[in-house]
Short mmCIF file of C-alpha atoms in Angstrom, two decimals:
data_model
loop_
_atom_site.label_atom_id
_atom_site.label_comp_id
_atom_site.label_asym_id
_atom_site.label_seq_id
_atom_site.Cartn_x
_atom_site.Cartn_y
_atom_site.Cartn_z
CA GLY A 1 -186.14 -117.80 -84.87
CA TRP A 2 -183.65 -117.24 -87.63
CA SER A 3 -179.98 -119.45 -88.95
CA VAL A 4 -177.02 -119.20 -91.36
CA ALA A 5 -175.21 -121.93 -89.57
CA SER A 6 -173.98 -125.88 -90.50
CA ALA A 7 -175.42 -129.32 -88.93
CA SER A 8 -174.33 -132.59 -89.08
CA ALA A 9 -174.54 -134.47 -91.98
CA LEU A 10 -177.15 -136.49 -90.81
CA SER A 11 -179.37 -133.81 -89.89
CA ALA A 12 -179.33 -132.00 -93.78
CA ALA A 13 -180.01 -135.49 -95.31
CA ALA A 14 -182.72 -136.15 -92.74
CA LEU A 15 -184.50 -132.05 -94.12
CA ASP A 16 -183.97 -133.41 -97.57
CA ALA A 17 -185.28 -136.68 -97.11
CA ALA A 18 -188.34 -135.40 -96.03
CA ALA A 19 -188.30 -132.78 -98.36
CA ASN A 20 -188.12 -134.71 -101.27
CA ALA A 21 -189.90 -137.96 -100.91
CA ASN A 22 -190.51 -138.90 -104.93
CA THR A 23 -186.99 -138.11 -105.83
CA SER A 24 -183.28 -139.35 -105.54
CA VAL A 25 -181.52 -136.48 -102.71
CA TRP A 26 -178.52 -136.03 -101.31
CA GLY A 27 -177.11 -138.70 -98.93
CA VAL A 28 -175.56 -138.49 -96.14
CA ARG A 29 -171.57 -138.48 -97.75
CA GLN A 30 -172.88 -136.17 -99.45
CA TYR A 31 -173.90 -133.58 -97.67
CA ALA A 32 -170.62 -134.35 -95.42
CA ASP A 33 -168.44 -133.64 -98.42
CA GLU A 34 -169.68 -130.16 -98.55
CA PHE A 35 -169.32 -129.56 -94.83
CA ALA A 36 -166.10 -130.35 -95.76
CA ASN A 37 -165.28 -128.14 -98.43
CA ASP A 38 -164.26 -124.21 -96.69
CA ARG A 39 -165.88 -122.76 -100.55
CA SER A 40 -169.64 -124.67 -99.71
CA GLU A 41 -172.26 -122.80 -96.50
CA PHE A 42 -174.66 -123.66 -95.52
CA LEU A 43 -178.33 -121.47 -95.15
CA VAL A 44 -180.83 -123.54 -92.03
CA ILE A 45 -184.12 -122.08 -91.12
CA SER A 46 -184.42 -124.15 -87.03
CA GLU A 47 -187.18 -124.17 -84.40
CA THR A 48 -184.92 -123.63 -82.24
CA SER A 49 -181.95 -121.01 -82.72
CA PRO A 50 -183.20 -117.41 -81.53
CA SER A 51 -180.10 -115.87 -83.96
CA MET A 52 -177.80 -115.70 -86.93
CA GLU A 53 -175.12 -116.44 -87.09
CA ILE A 54 -172.88 -118.87 -89.53
CA LEU A 55 -170.71 -121.99 -88.52
CA ARG A 56 -168.61 -123.56 -91.38
CA GLY A 57 -167.61 -127.12 -91.02
CA ASP A 58 -169.25 -130.28 -89.22
CA ALA A 59 -169.36 -128.59 -85.71
CA SER A 60 -172.57 -129.76 -84.13
CA ALA A 61 -172.47 -131.10 -81.11
CA GLY A 62 -175.65 -133.72 -79.42
CA SER A 63 -179.13 -133.24 -80.37
CA PRO A 64 -179.72 -130.61 -83.68
CA PRO A 65 -181.77 -128.07 -84.16
CA HIS A 66 -184.77 -128.56 -85.60
CA TRP A 67 -184.95 -127.42 -88.82
CA LEU A 68 -187.33 -126.48 -91.23
CA GLY A 69 -185.28 -125.14 -94.26
CA GLN A 70 -181.76 -125.30 -95.51
CA ALA A 71 -179.67 -123.88 -98.63
CA CYS A 72 -176.35 -124.97 -99.66
CA VAL A 73 -174.26 -122.16 -101.49
CA SER A 74 -170.81 -122.58 -103.06
CA SER A 75 -168.84 -119.92 -104.32
CA VAL A 76 -166.01 -120.59 -106.83
CA CYS A 77 -164.46 -117.96 -109.22
CA GLY A 78 -166.96 -115.16 -109.22
CA GLU A 79 -169.41 -117.77 -109.35
CA SER A 80 -172.17 -119.07 -106.54
CA SER A 81 -174.23 -121.91 -107.16
CA LEU A 82 -177.21 -123.17 -105.27
CA LEU A 83 -176.29 -126.79 -104.83
CA ASN A 84 -179.17 -127.82 -103.16
CA ILE A 85 -181.66 -126.33 -101.27
CA ALA A 86 -184.75 -128.25 -98.91
CA VAL A 87 -188.02 -126.51 -97.04
CA HIS A 88 -189.74 -128.93 -94.39
CA PRO A 89 -192.91 -130.45 -96.12
CA LYS A 90 -195.01 -129.39 -93.19
CA ALA A 91 -193.11 -125.02 -93.46
CA ARG A 92 -194.22 -124.80 -96.85
CA ARG A 93 -196.35 -121.84 -98.42
CA ARG A 94 -194.51 -119.53 -95.28
CA GLY A 95 -192.00 -117.54 -97.96
CA TYR A 96 -188.57 -119.98 -96.35
CA GLY A 97 -187.67 -120.78 -99.96
CA ALA A 98 -187.62 -117.11 -100.76
CA LEU A 99 -186.19 -116.61 -98.03
CA LEU A 100 -183.13 -118.54 -98.75
CA VAL A 101 -183.14 -117.99 -102.73
CA LEU A 102 -182.61 -114.51 -102.22
CA SER A 103 -180.80 -114.66 -98.91
CA ALA A 104 -178.28 -116.41 -101.28
CA LEU A 105 -178.61 -114.34 -104.02
CA ALA A 106 -177.59 -110.93 -102.21
CA ALA A 107 -175.01 -112.61 -100.47
CA ALA A 108 -173.56 -112.88 -103.58
CA HIS A 109 -173.67 -109.90 -104.50
CA ARG A 110 -172.37 -108.27 -101.56
CA THR A 111 -169.56 -110.41 -102.10
CA GLN A 112 -168.67 -109.47 -105.23
CA GLN A 113 -170.28 -112.10 -107.06
CA GLU A 114 -170.78 -112.04 -111.35
CA SER A 115 -173.20 -115.11 -111.72
CA PHE A 116 -175.48 -117.56 -109.59
CA PHE A 117 -176.68 -120.72 -111.19
CA LEU A 118 -178.37 -123.63 -109.70
CA GLU A 119 -180.05 -126.82 -111.27
CA VAL A 120 -183.75 -127.80 -111.34
CA ARG A 121 -185.98 -131.00 -112.11
CA SER A 122 -188.18 -129.45 -115.14
CA ARG A 123 -191.25 -131.06 -113.21
CA ASN A 124 -191.05 -129.78 -109.88
CA VAL A 125 -193.07 -126.91 -110.52
CA ALA A 126 -193.00 -124.47 -107.36
CA ALA A 127 -189.41 -124.48 -107.49
CA VAL A 128 -189.43 -123.48 -110.85
CA ALA A 129 -192.06 -121.02 -109.79
CA LEU A 130 -190.09 -120.00 -106.75
CA TYR A 131 -186.77 -119.41 -109.00
CA ALA A 132 -188.45 -116.80 -111.47
CA ALA A 133 -189.83 -115.25 -108.59
CA CYS A 134 -186.88 -114.35 -107.78
CA ALA A 135 -185.41 -112.46 -110.66
CA LEU A 136 -184.11 -115.95 -112.21
CA GLU A 137 -183.40 -116.68 -115.58
CA GLN A 138 -183.53 -119.73 -117.54
CA VAL A 139 -180.95 -120.39 -119.31
CA GLY A 140 -180.99 -123.75 -120.63
CA ARG A 141 -181.66 -128.16 -120.52
CA ARG A 142 -180.64 -131.16 -119.67
CA PRO A 143 -182.18 -133.79 -121.15
CA ARG A 144 -182.70 -137.52 -118.39
CA TYR A 145 -179.74 -135.64 -116.34
CA TYR A 146 -182.06 -136.84 -113.05
CA GLN A 147 -182.43 -140.47 -112.24
CA SER A 148 -185.24 -141.74 -109.80
CA PRO A 149 -187.19 -140.70 -111.94
CA ARG A 150 -185.79 -139.37 -114.86
CA ASP A 151 -186.14 -135.80 -115.98
CA ASP A 152 -184.85 -132.62 -117.72
CA ALA A 153 -182.29 -130.72 -115.47
CA LEU A 154 -183.22 -127.09 -116.85
CA LEU A 155 -180.98 -124.52 -116.01
CA TRP A 156 -181.31 -121.32 -113.84
CA SER A 157 -179.20 -117.82 -113.21
CA PHE A 158 -178.47 -114.54 -112.41
CA ARG A 159 -175.99 -112.36 -114.08
CA PHE A 160 -175.22 -109.68 -110.97
CA THR A 161 -172.91 -107.60 -113.68
CA ASP A 162 -177.15 -107.18 -115.51
CA GLN A 163 -178.22 -104.08 -113.97
CA ASP A 164 -181.58 -103.87 -114.96
CA ALA A 165 -180.79 -107.39 -113.47
CA LEU A 166 -179.98 -106.06 -109.94
CA ALA A 167 -182.74 -103.45 -110.36
CA VAL A 168 -185.49 -106.20 -110.59
CA LEU A 169 -184.17 -108.09 -107.39
CA ALA A 170 -184.15 -105.08 -105.46
CA GLU A 171 -187.15 -104.57 -105.63
CA ILE A 172 -188.20 -108.10 -104.84
CA ILE A 173 -186.09 -107.91 -101.79
CA GLU A 174 -187.32 -104.75 -100.58
CA ARG A 175 -191.36 -106.27 -100.60
CA ASN A 176 -190.17 -109.52 -99.07
CA PRO A 177 -191.62 -108.91 -95.53
CA HIS A 178 -187.78 -110.68 -93.97
CA ARG A 179 -186.08 -107.74 -95.80
CA ASP A 180 -184.52 -106.67 -93.21
CA LEU A 181 -183.08 -110.04 -92.73
CA ILE A 182 -182.12 -110.63 -96.34
CA ASN A 183 -179.79 -108.06 -96.14
CA ALA A 184 -178.54 -108.13 -92.68
CA TYR A 185 -176.94 -112.29 -93.73
CA ALA A 186 -175.64 -110.26 -97.35
CA GLU A 187 -173.58 -107.48 -94.97
CA LEU A 188 -172.31 -110.03 -93.05
CA ARG A 189 -170.80 -112.21 -95.64
CA HIS A 190 -169.56 -109.33 -96.34
CA GLY A 191 -168.14 -107.98 -93.39
CA ALA A 192 -163.84 -108.42 -93.20
CA CYS A 193 -164.54 -111.24 -90.14
CA LEU A 194 -166.33 -113.83 -91.75
CA THR A 195 -162.99 -115.22 -92.56
CA GLN A 196 -162.56 -118.71 -94.39
CA GLU A 197 -160.75 -119.72 -91.44
CA SER A 198 -163.96 -118.89 -88.80
CA GLY A 199 -165.20 -121.67 -86.82
CA SER A 200 -168.02 -120.06 -85.96
CA VAL A 201 -169.31 -115.34 -86.66
CA GLY A 202 -171.99 -114.26 -84.69
CA MET A 203 -173.64 -112.37 -85.86
CA ASP A 204 -174.58 -109.70 -83.20
CA VAL A 205 -175.66 -106.42 -85.05
CA ILE A 206 -179.34 -108.31 -85.36
CA CYS A 207 -181.49 -107.30 -82.64
CA ASP A 208 -183.95 -108.96 -81.18
CA GLN A 209 -187.13 -107.30 -83.99
CA LEU A 210 -185.56 -108.72 -86.08
CA VAL A 211 -185.08 -112.01 -84.98
CA GLY A 212 -188.54 -112.00 -83.49
CA GLU A 213 -190.53 -111.28 -87.36
CA MET A 214 -189.19 -114.97 -88.01
CA ARG A 215 -190.21 -116.58 -84.59
CA LEU A 216 -191.85 -119.88 -84.96
#
């Protein structure tokens, strides 16, 4: 199923390492810092969670679910940033990367963010193609920004004040086979029930039919 949830820093780091075997990745401490940051949120695609929810903080207990994809998004002062995204090698070519990115973009729009940013290795051809397909625009380059291996960082952004870009994004989401889940997540983020003090907010409005669309 599809879920949006926090998870243990150890589990997040393990998925990151599996997805990025040939490059440097976040360590457990970096993930722990983001779990402790109330401005950050994790979107997680799991094989075992049949519902959609948001958990803030490191709320996992016992054995973690088997994750197939994750994204970490931080929002500060009207700007959302995709800090990290990973899809397990065995789960690629299923559209999960687009599902994560489009969900984050839709939620940023519904929560009235002004912009959305991310950085990516210039040699990560698949990721670059994904971001272009999700209506983001390359706006800069940082030479030799990444280490292990050394690589340039490409800066990508989306401006929610650009009405033409918004129309393109809306069309992309409408064509996505999981558009109902993308829009449902955005509405949940927009809802007044979600506050920084929330430890967990269930997505009760998602019906079995929507969950079934992402049955793995």
